[in-house]
């Protein structure tokens, strides 16, 4: 299934796409439903069958976590003796578990013992072992997909911090890995018989799929395949990149790494840098004046290790002046990392104007909205290329991306370029339509934006202007009327084969609206990720929603 024929039939809390056990979006059909989710209204929360996996831990993972927590408690050594007050967070590698343990211990409250925040290695045979350092590699693997899971134990007081780690880093295990463990592993049903998938996974098939994607991404970015690193999610790619950059620092330097976040970036990028990895992070907007400010700071002697930015940005679709930023990075010896998830190599070529490109493969590279993945590409043009590739390789563990997810992503992404350009053409038509409607105060889309000249300097001759747009009305009432009447799938995520809309600011920044508004991300903002439906289908639904908004005084 590529598109959803009758999205108006989707109900609150239902999986998007419908019927998919591994869907990465959830239907929020009305403005009030989105507000209800933002304040955790029971009516909305209780209706949700799923959600974006980093924002809402999948139910299958919660089920496996409870069983593993019980097993850990049985081994003793923890202050808590109640399974209701003892939790675990599940990740795929010891390296990720150690980072989580360190992060949680820094947030300990009075009464919490360091020993309560432990790393436990969960083997396929059900053995649970407390790990105090990097475990030795096993001489014989139990099979692909059966590698150990690592659990970070923590009491109730740190449950929120653990959830933030899950959300910001993207290091949590996937729903497919959890299902595999529940169906075939030692923590599955003990009484009833269940039909299980074939496993372990065929190594040749998985390695071939992984190699095909590396080749695909390398060719699209004009980079060698050895410069491409695949991860379990887009935020995992960004977090791993930031961790690798930290290792390039002179060990004698005691100060924290310094980062600049240029533009209104995806919310978790800033938070993982600052709250998890300990970067000293400064936020800048997109304008030339902000680049001037950054340059003045560098000229005055301030040290900077890395600048993170997006091209174009989400949700306002502005384009930073990569050429100028890259020249500054070379002159002042810092790295420039670009998230091209919205732009993507089907439309733009950025590799010669940055050091690293990070991409959420979950989005249009997959398009199916049913699998998570991410990539980082080290630019062969970067003066840091050799050091950065070595640093990324040193921490790289291909097994963190579950085999079933690899296989689904590879299949989904075979026609990535074709799908992206088709969705981009649709989006350009819808953006033109919205710009010519007097009800719409402003449309944010690369074509026709104040920074289109920057986008055009990187646009491929056959590329488009992307599948994502945002726009605003003059009042929340009109925005709500439009949103409620718009007959598309509605929920988190973007870059789906079907059109997916959301009340962006309420969904992404419900508790920091004043701060978001200072960057132009206002409450009335609606974001639409345009899909592969016919242009007439899209225009008819957008027009019907505009008509509904026009009836609001």
Coordinates of C-alpha atoms in Angstrom, one line a residue:
X1 CA 0.0 0.0 0.0
X2 CA 1.4 3.4 -1.0
X3 CA -1.4 5.8 -0.4
X4 CA -4.5 5.7 1.8
X5 CA -7.6 5.8 -0.3
X6 CA -10.1 7.0 2.4
X7 CA -8.1 8.7 5.2
X8 CA -11.3 10.3 6.4
X9 CA -12.3 6.9 7.8
X10 CA -9.2 6.8 10.1
X11 CA -10.2 7.1 13.8
X12 CA -8.5 8.7 16.8
X13 CA -5.6 6.6 18.0
X14 CA -5.6 4.2 15.1
X15 CA -2.3 3.2 13.4
X16 CA -1.1 5.1 10.4
X17 CA -0.8 3.4 8.0
X18 CA -3.9 1.5 9.2
X19 CA -3.5 -2.2 10.2
X20 CA 0.3 -2.1 10.3
X21 CA 1.7 -3.4 13.6
X22 CA 4.8 -1.4 13.1
X23 CA 3.2 1.9 12.0
X24 CA 5.3 4.9 13.0
X25 CA 2.4 7.4 13.1
X26 CA -1.0 7.6 14.8
X27 CA -4.2 9.3 13.7
X28 CA -5.1 12.6 15.5
X29 CA -8.1 13.6 13.4
X30 CA -9.0 16.9 15.0
X31 CA -7.3 20.0 16.4
X32 CA -8.9 19.2 19.8
X33 CA -7.4 15.7 19.6
X34 CA -3.9 17.2 19.1
X35 CA -4.4 19.6 22.0
X36 CA -5.6 16.6 24.1
X37 CA -2.5 14.6 23.3
X38 CA -0.3 17.6 24.2
X39 CA -1.8 17.8 27.7
X40 CA -2.2 14.0 28.0
X41 CA -6.0 14.1 28.2
X42 CA -7.2 10.7 29.2
X43 CA -9.8 10.7 26.4
X44 CA -7.0 10.9 23.8
X45 CA -4.2 8.9 25.6
X46 CA -6.5 6.0 26.2
X47 CA -7.5 5.9 22.6
X48 CA -4.0 5.6 21.2
X49 CA -3.1 2.2 19.9
X50 CA 0.3 3.3 18.8
X51 CA 2.5 6.4 18.2
X52 CA 5.7 7.6 16.8
X53 CA 8.1 5.1 18.4
X54 CA 10.5 7.6 20.0
X55 CA 7.6 9.6 21.5
X56 CA 5.5 6.6 22.6
X57 CA 7.3 3.4 23.5
X58 CA 5.7 0.6 21.5
X59 CA 3.4 -1.7 23.5
X60 CA 5.4 -4.7 22.5
X61 CA 8.5 -3.1 23.9
X62 CA 6.7 -2.2 27.1
X63 CA 5.6 -5.9 27.4
X64 CA 9.1 -7.2 27.0
X65 CA 10.5 -4.6 29.4
X66 CA 8.1 -5.7 32.1
X67 CA 9.2 -9.3 31.7
X68 CA 12.9 -8.5 31.7
X69 CA 12.4 -6.2 34.7
X70 CA 10.8 -9.0 36.7
X71 CA 13.7 -11.3 35.8
X72 CA 16.3 -8.7 36.8
X73 CA 14.5 -8.2 40.2
X74 CA 14.6 -12.0 40.8
X75 CA 18.4 -11.8 40.7
X76 CA 18.5 -9.4 43.6
X77 CA 20.9 -6.6 44.3
X78 CA 18.5 -3.8 43.9
X79 CA 17.0 -1.5 46.6
X80 CA 13.5 -1.8 45.1
X81 CA 11.8 -5.1 45.6
X82 CA 8.5 -4.1 43.9
X83 CA 8.0 -4.7 40.1
X84 CA 5.7 -1.7 40.2
X85 CA 8.5 0.6 41.2
X86 CA 11.3 -1.0 39.1
X87 CA 11.8 -0.3 35.4
X88 CA 14.2 -1.1 32.6
X89 CA 15.0 0.6 29.3
X90 CA 16.0 -1.7 26.5
X91 CA 18.8 -0.9 24.0
X92 CA 20.7 -3.0 21.5
X93 CA 24.3 -2.3 22.5
X94 CA 26.4 -2.0 25.6
X95 CA 27.8 1.3 24.4
X96 CA 24.3 2.8 24.3
X97 CA 23.5 1.3 27.7
X98 CA 26.6 2.8 29.3
X99 CA 25.6 6.2 28.0
X100 CA 22.1 5.8 29.4
X101 CA 23.5 4.6 32.7
X102 CA 25.8 7.6 32.9
X103 CA 23.0 10.0 32.0
X104 CA 20.6 8.7 34.6
X105 CA 23.2 8.7 37.4
X106 CA 23.8 12.3 36.7
X107 CA 20.1 12.9 37.4
X108 CA 19.8 10.9 40.6
X109 CA 17.5 12.2 43.2
X110 CA 18.0 11.7 47.0
X111 CA 17.3 8.1 48.0
X112 CA 18.3 6.6 44.7
X113 CA 21.4 4.4 44.9
X114 CA 23.9 4.3 42.0
X115 CA 23.7 0.5 42.1
X116 CA 20.0 0.8 41.3
X117 CA 21.0 2.2 37.9
X118 CA 22.7 -0.9 36.4
X119 CA 23.4 -2.3 33.0
X120 CA 22.1 -5.8 32.6
X121 CA 23.0 -8.0 29.6
X122 CA 20.1 -10.2 28.5
X123 CA 21.2 -13.3 26.6
X124 CA 19.1 -15.2 24.2
X125 CA 19.0 -18.2 26.6
X126 CA 17.4 -16.0 29.3
X127 CA 20.6 -15.4 31.3
X128 CA 20.7 -12.0 33.0
X129 CA 24.1 -10.6 33.9
X130 CA 25.0 -7.4 35.6
X131 CA 27.7 -5.7 33.4
X132 CA 30.2 -3.3 34.9
X133 CA 32.3 -2.8 31.8
X134 CA 32.4 -3.5 28.1
X135 CA 31.4 -7.3 27.9
X136 CA 33.7 -9.6 26.0
X137 CA 32.5 -10.6 22.6
X138 CA 31.0 -14.0 22.4
X139 CA 33.0 -16.6 20.5
X140 CA 29.8 -18.0 18.9
X141 CA 26.7 -15.9 18.2
X142 CA 23.4 -17.6 18.8
X143 CA 22.2 -16.3 15.4
X144 CA 21.5 -13.1 13.6
X145 CA 18.7 -11.3 15.5
X146 CA 19.5 -13.2 18.7
X147 CA 22.3 -10.9 19.9
X148 CA 22.0 -9.8 23.6
X149 CA 19.7 -6.9 24.6
X150 CA 21.0 -4.5 27.2
X151 CA 18.6 -3.3 30.0
X152 CA 19.3 -0.2 32.1
X153 CA 17.5 -0.6 35.4
X154 CA 16.1 2.4 37.2
X155 CA 13.5 3.2 39.9
X156 CA 10.3 5.2 39.5
X157 CA 12.0 8.5 40.3
X158 CA 14.1 8.3 37.1
X159 CA 11.4 6.9 34.8
X160 CA 10.8 10.3 33.1
X161 CA 14.6 10.8 32.5
X162 CA 14.8 7.4 31.0
X163 CA 12.0 8.1 28.6
X164 CA 13.7 11.3 27.6
X165 CA 16.8 9.3 26.8
X166 CA 14.7 6.9 24.7
X167 CA 13.2 9.9 22.9
X168 CA 16.2 12.1 22.3
X169 CA 18.8 9.5 21.3
X170 CA 16.7 7.0 19.3
X171 CA 18.7 4.2 20.8
X172 CA 15.8 2.1 22.1
X173 CA 15.1 -1.3 20.6
X174 CA 12.5 -1.5 17.7
X175 CA 9.1 -3.1 17.8
X176 CA 10.3 -5.8 15.4
X177 CA 13.2 -6.8 17.7
X178 CA 10.8 -6.9 20.7
X179 CA 8.3 -9.0 18.8
X180 CA 11.0 -11.4 17.8
X181 CA 12.2 -11.8 21.4
X182 CA 8.6 -12.2 22.7
X183 CA 7.7 -14.8 20.0
X184 CA 10.9 -16.8 19.9
X185 CA 13.0 -15.8 22.9
X186 CA 13.0 -16.8 26.5
X187 CA 10.5 -14.2 27.6
X188 CA 7.7 -15.2 25.4
X189 CA 4.3 -16.9 26.2
X190 CA 4.8 -19.9 28.5
X191 CA 1.5 -21.7 28.0
X192 CA -0.3 -20.9 24.8
X193 CA 1.2 -21.9 21.5
X194 CA 2.1 -19.1 19.1
X195 CA 2.9 -19.2 15.5
X196 CA 6.5 -17.7 15.2
X197 CA 8.4 -16.4 12.2
X198 CA 11.4 -18.2 10.8
X199 CA 14.7 -17.3 12.4
X200 CA 17.4 -16.5 13.0
X201 CA 17.6 -14.3 9.9
X202 CA 19.7 -15.3 6.9
X203 CA 22.9 -13.4 7.2
X204 CA 23.5 -13.2 3.4
X205 CA 20.1 -11.7 2.8
X206 CA 20.5 -9.1 5.6
X207 CA 24.0 -8.2 4.5
X208 CA 22.9 -7.9 0.9
X209 CA 20.1 -5.5 1.9
X210 CA 22.5 -3.5 4.1
X211 CA 25.0 -3.3 1.3
X212 CA 22.3 -2.3 -1.3
X213 CA 21.3 0.6 0.9
X214 CA 24.8 1.8 1.5
X215 CA 25.4 1.7 -2.2
X216 CA 22.2 3.5 -2.9
X217 CA 23.0 6.3 -0.4
X218 CA 26.6 6.5 -1.4
X219 CA 25.7 6.9 -5.1
X220 CA 23.0 9.5 -4.2
X221 CA 25.5 11.6 -2.2
X222 CA 28.6 11.0 -4.5
X223 CA 30.5 9.5 -1.7
X224 CA 32.4 6.2 -1.3
X225 CA 30.4 3.4 0.4
X226 CA 32.9 3.1 3.3
X227 CA 31.8 6.7 4.2
X228 CA 28.2 5.6 4.8
X229 CA 27.0 4.4 8.2
X230 CA 23.6 3.0 8.8
X231 CA 21.7 3.2 12.1
X232 CA 18.4 2.3 13.7
X233 CA 16.9 5.8 13.4
X234 CA 17.6 9.4 12.3
X235 CA 18.2 10.6 15.9
X236 CA 20.5 7.6 16.4
X237 CA 22.6 8.8 13.4
X238 CA 22.8 12.3 14.8
X239 CA 23.6 11.1 18.3
X240 CA 26.3 8.7 17.0
X241 CA 27.8 11.5 14.9
X242 CA 27.9 13.9 17.9
X243 CA 29.5 11.1 20.0
X244 CA 32.2 10.5 17.3
X245 CA 33.0 14.3 17.2
X246 CA 33.6 14.2 20.9
X247 CA 36.3 11.6 20.5
X248 CA 38.2 14.0 18.2
X249 CA 38.8 16.4 21.0
X250 CA 42.3 16.5 22.6
X251 CA 41.9 14.4 25.8
X252 CA 43.8 17.0 27.7
X253 CA 41.1 19.6 27.1
X254 CA 38.8 19.4 30.1
X255 CA 36.0 21.7 28.8
X256 CA 32.9 20.4 27.2
X257 CA 32.5 20.2 23.4
X258 CA 30.9 23.3 22.0
X259 CA 28.1 23.2 19.4
X260 CA 26.0 25.7 17.5
X261 CA 22.6 24.8 16.3
X262 CA 21.8 27.0 13.3
X263 CA 18.1 27.5 12.6
X264 CA 15.0 26.1 14.2
X265 CA 16.1 22.5 14.2
X266 CA 14.2 19.4 15.1
X267 CA 13.6 19.6 18.8
X268 CA 15.5 16.5 19.9
X269 CA 18.8 17.5 18.2
X270 CA 19.3 20.4 20.6
X271 CA 18.2 18.3 23.6
X272 CA 20.4 15.3 22.9
X273 CA 23.4 17.5 22.5
X274 CA 22.8 19.5 25.6
X275 CA 21.0 17.1 28.0
X276 CA 22.5 13.8 27.1
X277 CA 26.0 14.4 25.6
X278 CA 26.9 17.5 27.6
X279 CA 27.7 19.8 24.8
X280 CA 27.7 23.6 25.5
X281 CA 25.1 24.5 22.8
X282 CA 24.2 27.9 21.4
X283 CA 21.1 28.5 19.3
X284 CA 21.1 30.7 16.2
X285 CA 18.4 31.6 13.7
X286 CA 18.7 31.5 9.9
X287 CA 19.4 35.1 8.9
X288 CA 22.6 36.6 7.5
X289 CA 22.7 38.6 10.8
X290 CA 22.9 35.3 12.7
X291 CA 25.8 34.1 10.5
X292 CA 27.5 37.5 11.2
X293 CA 27.0 36.9 14.9
X294 CA 28.5 33.5 14.7
X295 CA 31.5 34.8 12.7
X296 CA 32.0 37.6 15.2
X297 CA 32.1 35.1 18.0
X298 CA 34.7 32.9 16.1
X299 CA 36.8 35.9 15.2
X300 CA 36.9 36.9 18.9
X301 CA 38.5 33.6 19.7
X302 CA 35.5 31.5 20.9
X303 CA 36.1 27.8 20.3
X304 CA 33.5 25.7 18.3
X305 CA 33.6 22.0 17.6
X306 CA 30.5 21.6 15.4
X307 CA 27.6 23.4 13.8
X308 CA 24.4 21.4 13.3
X309 CA 21.8 22.6 10.8
X310 CA 19.0 21.3 8.5
X311 CA 18.5 21.9 4.7
X312 CA 15.8 23.0 4.4
X313 CA 14.6 23.4 8.0
X314 CA 11.6 21.8 9.5
X315 CA 8.9 23.2 9.8
X316 CA 9.6 26.6 8.2
X317 CA 11.6 25.3 5.2
X318 CA 14.2 28.0 5.3
X319 CA 17.6 27.2 3.9
X320 CA 20.8 28.2 5.7
X321 CA 23.7 29.7 3.8
X322 CA 25.7 26.5 3.7
X323 CA 28.4 28.0 1.5
X324 CA 29.2 30.7 4.0
X325 CA 28.9 28.3 7.0
X326 CA 31.2 25.8 5.3
X327 CA 33.8 28.4 4.6
X328 CA 33.7 29.4 8.3
X329 CA 34.1 25.8 9.3
X330 CA 37.2 25.4 7.2
X331 CA 38.7 28.7 8.4
X332 CA 38.0 28.0 12.1
X333 CA 38.4 24.2 12.0
X334 CA 34.9 23.0 13.2
X335 CA 32.7 20.5 11.6
X336 CA 29.4 21.3 9.7
X337 CA 26.8 18.6 10.1
X338 CA 23.7 18.9 7.9
X339 CA 20.4 17.0 8.3
X340 CA 19.0 16.6 4.8
X341 CA 15.9 14.6 5.7
X342 CA 13.6 17.2 4.2
X343 CA 15.8 18.1 1.2
X344 CA 17.3 14.6 0.5
X345 CA 19.6 13.6 -2.2
X346 CA 16.8 13.0 -4.7
X347 CA 16.4 16.8 -4.9
X348 CA 19.6 18.5 -3.7
X349 CA 23.4 17.8 -3.6
X350 CA 24.9 19.0 -0.4
X351 CA 27.9 16.8 0.1
X352 CA 30.5 19.3 -1.1
X353 CA 29.3 22.0 1.3
X354 CA 29.5 20.1 4.6
X355 CA 31.4 17.5 6.6
X356 CA 28.7 15.1 7.4
X357 CA 25.1 14.5 6.2
X358 CA 22.7 12.9 8.6
X359 CA 19.3 11.6 7.3
X360 CA 16.3 10.0 8.9
X361 CA 15.6 7.1 6.6
X362 CA 12.3 6.6 8.5
X363 CA 10.9 9.4 6.3
X364 CA 10.8 9.6 2.5
X365 CA 13.7 7.1 2.0
X366 CA 11.3 4.5 3.4
X367 CA 8.0 6.3 2.6
X368 CA 6.1 3.3 4.1
X369 CA 5.8 4.8 7.6
X370 CA 6.4 1.4 9.0
X371 CA 10.1 1.2 9.8
X372 CA 12.8 3.3 11.5
X373 CA 16.3 3.9 10.2
X374 CA 19.0 6.5 9.8
X375 CA 22.2 7.2 8.0
X376 CA 25.4 9.4 8.4
X377 CA 27.6 10.1 5.4
X378 CA 31.1 11.5 5.8
X379 CA 31.8 13.9 3.0
X380 CA 34.9 12.8 1.0
X381 CA 35.6 16.6 0.5
X382 CA 35.8 17.2 4.3
X383 CA 39.2 18.1 5.8
X384 CA 38.1 15.9 8.7
X385 CA 37.1 12.9 6.4
X386 CA 39.8 10.4 7.5
X387 CA 39.5 11.2 11.2
X388 CA 35.7 11.3 11.2
X389 CA 35.4 8.1 9.3
X390 CA 37.7 6.4 11.7
X391 CA 35.8 7.8 14.7
X392 CA 32.5 6.7 13.3
X393 CA 33.8 3.2 12.5
X394 CA 35.3 2.8 16.0
X395 CA 31.8 3.1 17.6
X396 CA 29.9 1.4 14.8
X397 CA 27.9 -1.8 15.6
X398 CA 25.8 -2.9 12.6
X399 CA 23.8 -5.2 14.8
X400 CA 22.1 -2.3 16.5
X401 CA 19.7 -2.1 13.5
X402 CA 17.5 -5.2 13.7
X403 CA 17.6 -7.5 10.7
X404 CA 13.9 -7.4 10.0
X405 CA 14.0 -3.6 10.0
X406 CA 16.9 -3.6 7.6
X407 CA 15.0 -5.9 5.2
X408 CA 11.8 -3.8 5.3
X409 CA 13.8 -0.5 4.8
X410 CA 15.7 -1.9 1.8
X411 CA 12.5 -3.0 0.1
X412 CA 10.7 0.3 0.8
X413 CA 13.6 2.4 -0.5
X414 CA 14.1 0.9 -4.0
X415 CA 12.1 3.6 -5.7
X416 CA 13.0 6.4 -3.3
X417 CA 14.1 9.0 -6.0
X418 CA 11.1 8.4 -8.1
X419 CA 8.7 8.8 -5.2
X420 CA 10.4 11.8 -3.8
X421 CA 10.2 13.7 -7.1
X422 CA 6.6 12.8 -7.6
X423 CA 5.6 14.0 -4.1
X424 CA 7.7 17.2 -4.7
X425 CA 5.8 18.0 -7.8
X426 CA 2.5 17.5 -5.9
X427 CA 3.7 19.7 -3.1
X428 CA 4.7 22.5 -5.5
X429 CA 1.2 22.5 -6.9
X430 CA -0.4 22.6 -3.4
X431 CA 1.9 25.4 -2.2
X432 CA 1.0 27.5 -5.2
X433 CA -2.7 26.9 -4.4
X434 CA -2.3 27.9 -0.8
X435 CA -0.3 31.0 -1.6
X436 CA -3.1 32.3 -3.8
X437 CA -5.8 31.9 -1.2
X438 CA -6.5 35.1 0.8
X439 CA -7.2 33.1 4.0
X440 CA -3.7 31.9 4.3
X441 CA -1.4 34.4 5.9
X442 CA 1.9 32.8 4.9
X443 CA 3.2 29.6 3.2
X444 CA 6.5 28.1 4.0
X445 CA 7.9 26.1 1.1
X446 CA 11.4 26.3 -0.5
X447 CA 10.0 27.4 -3.9
X448 CA 8.9 31.0 -3.5
X449 CA 10.6 31.5 -0.1
X450 CA 13.1 34.3 0.7
X451 CA 15.9 31.6 0.7
X452 CA 14.9 30.0 -2.6
X453 CA 18.1 31.3 -4.2
X454 CA 20.1 29.2 -1.7
X455 CA 18.0 26.1 -2.3
X456 CA 18.4 26.6 -6.1
X457 CA 22.2 26.7 -5.8
X458 CA 22.1 23.1 -4.5
X459 CA 19.1 21.8 -6.4
X460 CA 19.7 19.1 -9.0
X461 CA 18.5 19.8 -12.5
X462 CA 15.9 17.1 -12.3
X463 CA 15.1 17.7 -8.6
X464 CA 12.1 19.4 -7.1
X465 CA 11.5 21.6 -4.0
X466 CA 10.5 18.8 -1.6
X467 CA 7.4 17.2 -0.3
X468 CA 7.1 19.2 3.0
X469 CA 5.3 22.6 3.6
X470 CA 3.9 24.6 6.4
X471 CA 1.4 27.5 6.5
X472 CA -0.4 29.7 8.9
X473 CA -3.8 31.3 9.3
X474 CA -4.5 34.6 11.0
X475 CA -6.3 32.8 13.9
X476 CA -6.3 29.5 15.7
X477 CA -10.0 29.2 15.0
X478 CA -9.5 29.2 11.3
X479 CA -6.5 26.9 11.5
X480 CA -8.6 24.4 13.6
X481 CA -11.4 24.6 11.1
X482 CA -9.1 23.9 8.2
X483 CA -7.4 21.0 10.1
X484 CA -10.6 19.4 11.2
X485 CA -12.0 19.5 7.6
X486 CA -8.8 18.3 5.9
X487 CA -9.4 14.7 4.8
X488 CA -5.9 13.3 5.1
X489 CA -4.0 11.1 7.5
X490 CA -3.1 13.3 10.5
X491 CA -0.4 12.6 13.0
X492 CA 3.4 12.8 13.7
X493 CA 6.2 12.1 11.2
X494 CA 6.7 13.2 7.6
X495 CA 8.0 11.9 4.3
X496 CA 5.2 9.3 3.9
X497 CA 3.9 8.0 0.6
X498 CA 0.5 9.2 1.7
X499 CA -0.3 12.8 2.6
X500 CA 0.2 13.3 6.4
X501 CA -0.8 16.5 8.2
X502 CA -0.3 17.8 11.7
X503 CA -0.9 20.8 13.9
X504 CA 2.9 21.1 14.2
X505 CA 3.5 23.5 17.1
X506 CA 0.9 22.0 19.4
X507 CA 2.2 18.5 18.6
X508 CA 6.0 19.3 18.9
X509 CA 6.2 22.2 21.3
X510 CA 3.1 22.2 23.5
X511 CA 5.0 23.4 26.6
X512 CA 7.3 26.0 24.9
X513 CA 5.0 27.8 22.6
X514 CA 6.3 31.2 23.5
X515 CA 9.8 30.2 22.7
X516 CA 8.8 28.5 19.5
X517 CA 6.9 31.6 18.4
X518 CA 10.0 33.7 18.8
X519 CA 11.4 31.6 15.9
X520 CA 8.3 32.0 13.9
X521 CA 6.8 28.6 14.8
X522 CA 3.4 29.9 15.9
X523 CA 0.5 28.0 17.4
X524 CA -1.6 28.4 14.2
X525 CA 1.0 26.6 12.1
X526 CA -0.1 23.6 10.1
X527 CA 2.4 21.3 8.4
X528 CA 1.6 18.9 5.5
X529 CA 3.9 16.2 4.1
X530 CA 2.5 15.7 0.6
X531 CA 2.3 12.2 -0.7
X532 CA 1.8 10.4 -4.0
X533 CA -1.9 10.9 -4.5
X534 CA -3.1 12.5 -7.7
X535 CA -2.9 16.2 -7.9
X536 CA -6.6 16.6 -8.4
X537 CA -7.3 14.4 -5.3
X538 CA -5.0 16.6 -3.2
X539 CA -6.4 20.0 -4.5
X540 CA -10.0 18.9 -3.9
X541 CA -9.3 18.0 -0.3
X542 CA -7.3 21.2 0.4
X543 CA -10.0 23.3 -1.2
X544 CA -12.7 21.7 0.9
X545 CA -10.7 22.5 4.1
X546 CA -10.1 26.1 2.9
X547 CA -13.9 26.4 2.4
X548 CA -14.4 25.2 6.0
X549 CA -11.9 27.8 7.3
X550 CA -13.7 30.5 5.3
X551 CA -16.9 29.9 7.2
X552 CA -15.1 31.0 10.5
X553 CA -15.4 34.6 11.4

